[in-house]
Short mmCIF file of C-alpha atoms in Angstrom, two decimals:
data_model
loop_
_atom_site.label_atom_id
_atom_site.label_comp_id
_atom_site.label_asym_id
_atom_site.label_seq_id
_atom_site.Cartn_x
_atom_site.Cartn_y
_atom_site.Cartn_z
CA UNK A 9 -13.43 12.15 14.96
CA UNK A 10 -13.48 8.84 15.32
CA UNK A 11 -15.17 8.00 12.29
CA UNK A 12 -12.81 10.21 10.20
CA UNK A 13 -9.72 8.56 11.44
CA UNK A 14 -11.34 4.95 10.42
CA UNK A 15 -11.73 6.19 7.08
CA UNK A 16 -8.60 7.81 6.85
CA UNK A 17 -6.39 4.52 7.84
CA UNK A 18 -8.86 2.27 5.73
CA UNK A 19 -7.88 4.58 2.98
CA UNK A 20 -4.66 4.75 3.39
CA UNK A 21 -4.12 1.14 3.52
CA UNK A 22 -6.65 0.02 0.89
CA UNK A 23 -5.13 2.55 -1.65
CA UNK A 24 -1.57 0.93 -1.03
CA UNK A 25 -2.93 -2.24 -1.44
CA UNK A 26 -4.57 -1.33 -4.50
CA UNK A 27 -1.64 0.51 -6.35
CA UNK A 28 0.40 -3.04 -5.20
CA UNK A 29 -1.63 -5.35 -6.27
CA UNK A 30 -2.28 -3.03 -8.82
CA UNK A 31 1.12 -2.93 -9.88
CA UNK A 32 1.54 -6.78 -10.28
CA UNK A 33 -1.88 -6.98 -12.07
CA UNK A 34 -1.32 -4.24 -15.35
CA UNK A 35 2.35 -6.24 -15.57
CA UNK A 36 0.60 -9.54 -15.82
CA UNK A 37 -1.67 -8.25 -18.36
CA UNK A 38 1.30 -6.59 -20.35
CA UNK A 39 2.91 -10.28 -20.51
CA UNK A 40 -0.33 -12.21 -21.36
CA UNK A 41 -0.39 -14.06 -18.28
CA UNK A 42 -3.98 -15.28 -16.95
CA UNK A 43 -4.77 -13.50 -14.12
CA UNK A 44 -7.82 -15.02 -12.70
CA UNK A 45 -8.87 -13.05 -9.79
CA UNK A 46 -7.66 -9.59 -8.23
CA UNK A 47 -8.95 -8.79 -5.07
CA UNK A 48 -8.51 -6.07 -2.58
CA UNK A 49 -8.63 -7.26 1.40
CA UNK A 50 -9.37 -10.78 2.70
CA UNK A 51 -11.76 -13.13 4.25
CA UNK A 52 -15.67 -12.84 3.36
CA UNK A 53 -16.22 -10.96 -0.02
CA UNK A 54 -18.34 -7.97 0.21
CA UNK A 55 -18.41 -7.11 -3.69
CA UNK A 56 -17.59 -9.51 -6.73
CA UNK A 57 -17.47 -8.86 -10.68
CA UNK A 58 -17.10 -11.38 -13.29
CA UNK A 59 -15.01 -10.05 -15.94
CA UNK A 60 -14.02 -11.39 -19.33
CA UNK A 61 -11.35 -12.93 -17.93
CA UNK A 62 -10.74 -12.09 -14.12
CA UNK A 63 -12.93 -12.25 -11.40
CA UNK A 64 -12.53 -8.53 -9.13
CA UNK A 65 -13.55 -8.49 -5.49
CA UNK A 66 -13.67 -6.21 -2.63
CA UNK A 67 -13.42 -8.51 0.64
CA UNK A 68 -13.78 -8.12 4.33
CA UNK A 69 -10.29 -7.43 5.52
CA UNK A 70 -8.65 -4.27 4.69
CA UNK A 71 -5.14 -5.59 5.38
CA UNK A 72 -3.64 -6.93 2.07
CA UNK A 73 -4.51 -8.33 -1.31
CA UNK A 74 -3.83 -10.83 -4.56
CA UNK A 75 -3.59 -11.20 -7.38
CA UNK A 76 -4.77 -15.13 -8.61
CA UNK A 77 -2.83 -15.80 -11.55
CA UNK A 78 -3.49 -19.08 -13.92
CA UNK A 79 -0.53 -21.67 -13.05
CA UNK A 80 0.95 -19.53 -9.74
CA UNK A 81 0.38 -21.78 -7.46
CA UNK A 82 0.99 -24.73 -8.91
CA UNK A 83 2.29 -25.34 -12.38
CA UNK A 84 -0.06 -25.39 -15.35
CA UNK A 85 -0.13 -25.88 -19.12
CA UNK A 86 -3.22 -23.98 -19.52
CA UNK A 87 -2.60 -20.84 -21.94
CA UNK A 88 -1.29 -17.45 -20.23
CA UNK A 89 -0.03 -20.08 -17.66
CA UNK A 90 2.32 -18.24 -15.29
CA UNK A 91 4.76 -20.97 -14.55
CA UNK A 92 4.58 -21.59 -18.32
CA UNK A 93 5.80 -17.88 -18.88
CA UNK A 94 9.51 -16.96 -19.40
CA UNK A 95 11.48 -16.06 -16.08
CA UNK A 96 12.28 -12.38 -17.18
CA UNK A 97 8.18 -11.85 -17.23
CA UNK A 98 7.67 -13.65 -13.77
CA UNK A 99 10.30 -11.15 -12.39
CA UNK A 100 8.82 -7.98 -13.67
CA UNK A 101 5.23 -9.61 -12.81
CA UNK A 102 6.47 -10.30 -9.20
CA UNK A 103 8.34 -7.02 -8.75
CA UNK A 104 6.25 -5.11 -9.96
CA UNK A 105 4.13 -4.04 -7.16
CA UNK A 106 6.71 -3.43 -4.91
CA UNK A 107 8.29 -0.70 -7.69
CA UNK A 108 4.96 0.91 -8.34
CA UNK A 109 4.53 1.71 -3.99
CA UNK A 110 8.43 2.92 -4.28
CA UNK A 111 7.39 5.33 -7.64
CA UNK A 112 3.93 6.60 -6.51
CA UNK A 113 5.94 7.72 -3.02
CA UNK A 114 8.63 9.41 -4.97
CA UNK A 115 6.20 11.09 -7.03
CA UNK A 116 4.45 11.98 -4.14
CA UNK A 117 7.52 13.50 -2.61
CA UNK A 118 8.15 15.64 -5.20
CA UNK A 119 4.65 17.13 -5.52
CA UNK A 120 4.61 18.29 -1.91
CA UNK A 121 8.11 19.85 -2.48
CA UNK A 122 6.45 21.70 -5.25
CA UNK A 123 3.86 23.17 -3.10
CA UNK A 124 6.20 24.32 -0.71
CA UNK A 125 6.22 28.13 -0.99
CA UNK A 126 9.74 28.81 1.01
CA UNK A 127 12.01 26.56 -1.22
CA UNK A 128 13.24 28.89 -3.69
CA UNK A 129 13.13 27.67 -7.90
CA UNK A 130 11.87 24.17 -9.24
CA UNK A 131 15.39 22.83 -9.22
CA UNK A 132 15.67 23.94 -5.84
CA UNK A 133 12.71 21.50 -5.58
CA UNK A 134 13.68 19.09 -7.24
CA UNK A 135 16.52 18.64 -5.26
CA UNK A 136 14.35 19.03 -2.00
CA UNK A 137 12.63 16.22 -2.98
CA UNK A 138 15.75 13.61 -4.11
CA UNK A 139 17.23 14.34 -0.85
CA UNK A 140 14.10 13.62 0.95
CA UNK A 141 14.26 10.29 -0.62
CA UNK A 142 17.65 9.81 -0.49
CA UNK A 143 17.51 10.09 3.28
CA UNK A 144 14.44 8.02 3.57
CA UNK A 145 15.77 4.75 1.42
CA UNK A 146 19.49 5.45 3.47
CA UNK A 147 17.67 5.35 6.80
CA UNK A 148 15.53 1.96 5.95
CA UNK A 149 18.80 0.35 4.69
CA UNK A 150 20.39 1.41 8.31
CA UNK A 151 17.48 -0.01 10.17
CA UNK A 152 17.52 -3.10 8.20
CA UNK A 153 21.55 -3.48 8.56
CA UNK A 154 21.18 -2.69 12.54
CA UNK A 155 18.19 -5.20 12.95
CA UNK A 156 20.50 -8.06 11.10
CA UNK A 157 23.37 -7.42 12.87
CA UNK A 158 21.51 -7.54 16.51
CA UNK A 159 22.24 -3.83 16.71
CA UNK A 160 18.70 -3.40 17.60
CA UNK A 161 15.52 -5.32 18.01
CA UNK A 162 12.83 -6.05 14.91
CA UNK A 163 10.02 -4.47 17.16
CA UNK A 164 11.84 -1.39 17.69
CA UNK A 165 12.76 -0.45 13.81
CA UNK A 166 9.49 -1.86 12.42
CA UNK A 167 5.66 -0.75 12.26
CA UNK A 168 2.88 -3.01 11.95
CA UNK A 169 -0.89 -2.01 10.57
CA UNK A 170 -1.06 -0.90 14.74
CA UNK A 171 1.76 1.43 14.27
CA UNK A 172 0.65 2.47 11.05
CA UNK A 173 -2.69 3.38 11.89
CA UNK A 174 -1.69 5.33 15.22
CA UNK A 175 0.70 7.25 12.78
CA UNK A 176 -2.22 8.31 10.81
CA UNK A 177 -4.45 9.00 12.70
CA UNK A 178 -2.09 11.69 14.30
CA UNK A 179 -2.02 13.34 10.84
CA UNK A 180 -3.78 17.17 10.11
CA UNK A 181 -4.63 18.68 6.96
CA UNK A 182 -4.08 16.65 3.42
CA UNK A 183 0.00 18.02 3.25
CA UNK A 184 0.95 15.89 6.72
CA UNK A 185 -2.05 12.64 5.33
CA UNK A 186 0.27 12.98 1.81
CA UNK A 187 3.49 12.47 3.21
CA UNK A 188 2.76 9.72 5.91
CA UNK A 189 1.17 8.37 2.42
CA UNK A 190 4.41 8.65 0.39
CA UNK A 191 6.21 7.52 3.53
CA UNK A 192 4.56 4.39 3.92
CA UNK A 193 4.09 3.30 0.50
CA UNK A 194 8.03 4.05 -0.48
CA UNK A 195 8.76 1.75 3.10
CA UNK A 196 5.88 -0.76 1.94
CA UNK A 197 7.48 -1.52 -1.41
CA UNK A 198 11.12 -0.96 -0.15
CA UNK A 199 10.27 -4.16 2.28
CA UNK A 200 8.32 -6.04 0.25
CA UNK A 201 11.76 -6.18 -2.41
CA UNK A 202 14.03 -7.76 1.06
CA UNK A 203 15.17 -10.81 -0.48
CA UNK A 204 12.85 -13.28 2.07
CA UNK A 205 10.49 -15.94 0.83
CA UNK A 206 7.03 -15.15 0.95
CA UNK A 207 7.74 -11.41 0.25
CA UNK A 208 8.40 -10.55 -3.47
CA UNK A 209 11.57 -10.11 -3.02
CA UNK A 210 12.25 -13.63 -2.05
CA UNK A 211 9.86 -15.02 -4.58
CA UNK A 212 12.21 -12.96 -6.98
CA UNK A 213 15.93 -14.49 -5.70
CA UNK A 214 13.55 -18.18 -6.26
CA UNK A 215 13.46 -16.71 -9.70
CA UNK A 216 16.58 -15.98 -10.40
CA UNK A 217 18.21 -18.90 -9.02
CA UNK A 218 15.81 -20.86 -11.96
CA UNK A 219 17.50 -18.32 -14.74
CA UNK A 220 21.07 -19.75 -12.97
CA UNK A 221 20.30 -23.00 -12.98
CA UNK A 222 18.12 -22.94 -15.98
CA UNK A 223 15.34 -25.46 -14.47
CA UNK A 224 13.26 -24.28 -11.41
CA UNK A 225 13.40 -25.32 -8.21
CA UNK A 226 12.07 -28.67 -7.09
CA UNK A 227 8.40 -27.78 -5.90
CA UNK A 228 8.83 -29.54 -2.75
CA UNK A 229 11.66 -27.58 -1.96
CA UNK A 230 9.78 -23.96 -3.30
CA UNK A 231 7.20 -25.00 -1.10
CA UNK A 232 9.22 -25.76 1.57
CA UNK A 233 11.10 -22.53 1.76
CA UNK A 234 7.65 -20.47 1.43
CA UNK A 235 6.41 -22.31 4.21
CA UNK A 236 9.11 -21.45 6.53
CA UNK A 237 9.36 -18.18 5.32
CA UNK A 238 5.43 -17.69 6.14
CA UNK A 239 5.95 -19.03 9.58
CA UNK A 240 8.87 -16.90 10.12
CA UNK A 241 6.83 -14.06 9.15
CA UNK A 242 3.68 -14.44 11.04
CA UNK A 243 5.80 -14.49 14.18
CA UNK A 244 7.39 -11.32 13.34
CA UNK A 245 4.30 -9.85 12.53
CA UNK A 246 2.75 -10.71 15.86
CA UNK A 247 5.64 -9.80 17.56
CA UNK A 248 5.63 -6.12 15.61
CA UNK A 249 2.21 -5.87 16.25
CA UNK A 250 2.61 -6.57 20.12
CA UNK A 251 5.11 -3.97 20.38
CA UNK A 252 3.29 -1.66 18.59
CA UNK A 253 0.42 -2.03 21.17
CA UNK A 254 3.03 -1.36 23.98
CA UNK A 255 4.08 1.73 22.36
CA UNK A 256 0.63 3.29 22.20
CA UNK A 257 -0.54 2.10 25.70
#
């Protein structure tokens, strides 16, 4: 038992990691920008191939991704350059992985409300299925107004890979693992679009301040903002993960 609950939360996070990063990758192809290594996990790497062009890898830590793109991190006149790219590409790029955990969890959605035998024609279905969404995206939106407004606290309307992982491993039979699936990658991409630097969505509003002003930001003060965003985030993240401990104990 334990063994099939490892696999089943290393699955379920490594395959929303991989659609993600996925996501950003096949939209940095489609605009020619240089993508020079996409890996799934962190730390040590377990399993590396040398493409034509990008470098793949399957690393250590099952908790995230990247995607290493030419002239990212710092700006670059190399060809497929992303900082050399026009802003409308580094939007989709960036956005893009977010939108493909939201669509995958839609379609999800609506493939388990096809298989369910008591809801009546496939437009009943259909509509089973937008109103499960519906009700999904209109709950995050409330937690994320309530935890702004002080209403109530981070810990208690967020879940952290601890949370996550308790969640699935209470899951029985492929129906219930499906929709904690689609549940999880619709809140996964829904997050990752809040406009706060170093999630996409904040890399996006950096974006779209350039197309305003028509120059980017000074790097110093891009750098500065990611910074404080990462800091900001790692605390939350350890103070999710903490209360996600309490909850289980």
């Amino acid at each position: 038992m334990i063994i099939l609950n490892a696999i089943k939360i290393i699955f379920l996070l490594g395959f929303l990691v991989f659609i993600h990063e996925g996501g950003h990758f096949l939209v940095a192809k489609l605009c020619k920008v240089k993508v020079n290594e996409f890996a799934i996990g962190f730390g040590k790497i377990l399993w590396q191939k040398q493409g034509k062009e990008t470098k793949y890898a399957l690393r250590l830590i099952p908790l995230g991704g990247f995607v290493s793109m030419e002239g990212e991190e710092e700006s670059s006149d190399k060809e497929g350059s992303f900082s050399k790219a026009p802003v409308y590409k580094r939007i989709a790029i960036v956005s893009a992985g977010a939108l493909v955990n939201i669509i995958f969890g839609i379609i999800s959605y609506f493939i388990l409300a096809m298989t369910i035998p008591i809801i009546g024609d496939i437009f009943d279905r259909i509509y089973y299925a937008a109103g499960s969404v519906q009700n999904l995206f209109s709950a995050m939106g409330e937690s994320i107004k309530q935890i702004f407004t002080g209403q109530i606290p981070a810990g208690d309307a967020l879940t952290g890979p601890v949370g996550i992982s308790e969640i699935v491993v209470q899951t029985s039979g492929i129906r219930d693992f499906v929709y904690i699936l689609s549940m999880i990658s619709i809140s996964l991409g829904f997050t990752n679009l809040l406009p706060f630097p170093p999630l996409d969505g904040g890399k996006v509003v950096i974006l779209l301040i350039e197309l305003i002003r028509k120059k980017p930001l000074k790097e110093k003060t891009e750098m500065t903002l990611q910074t404080l965003g990462f800091t900001m985030l790692i605390v939350l993240s350890i103070y999710i993960t903490y209360n996600d401990i309490l909850r289980i104990l």
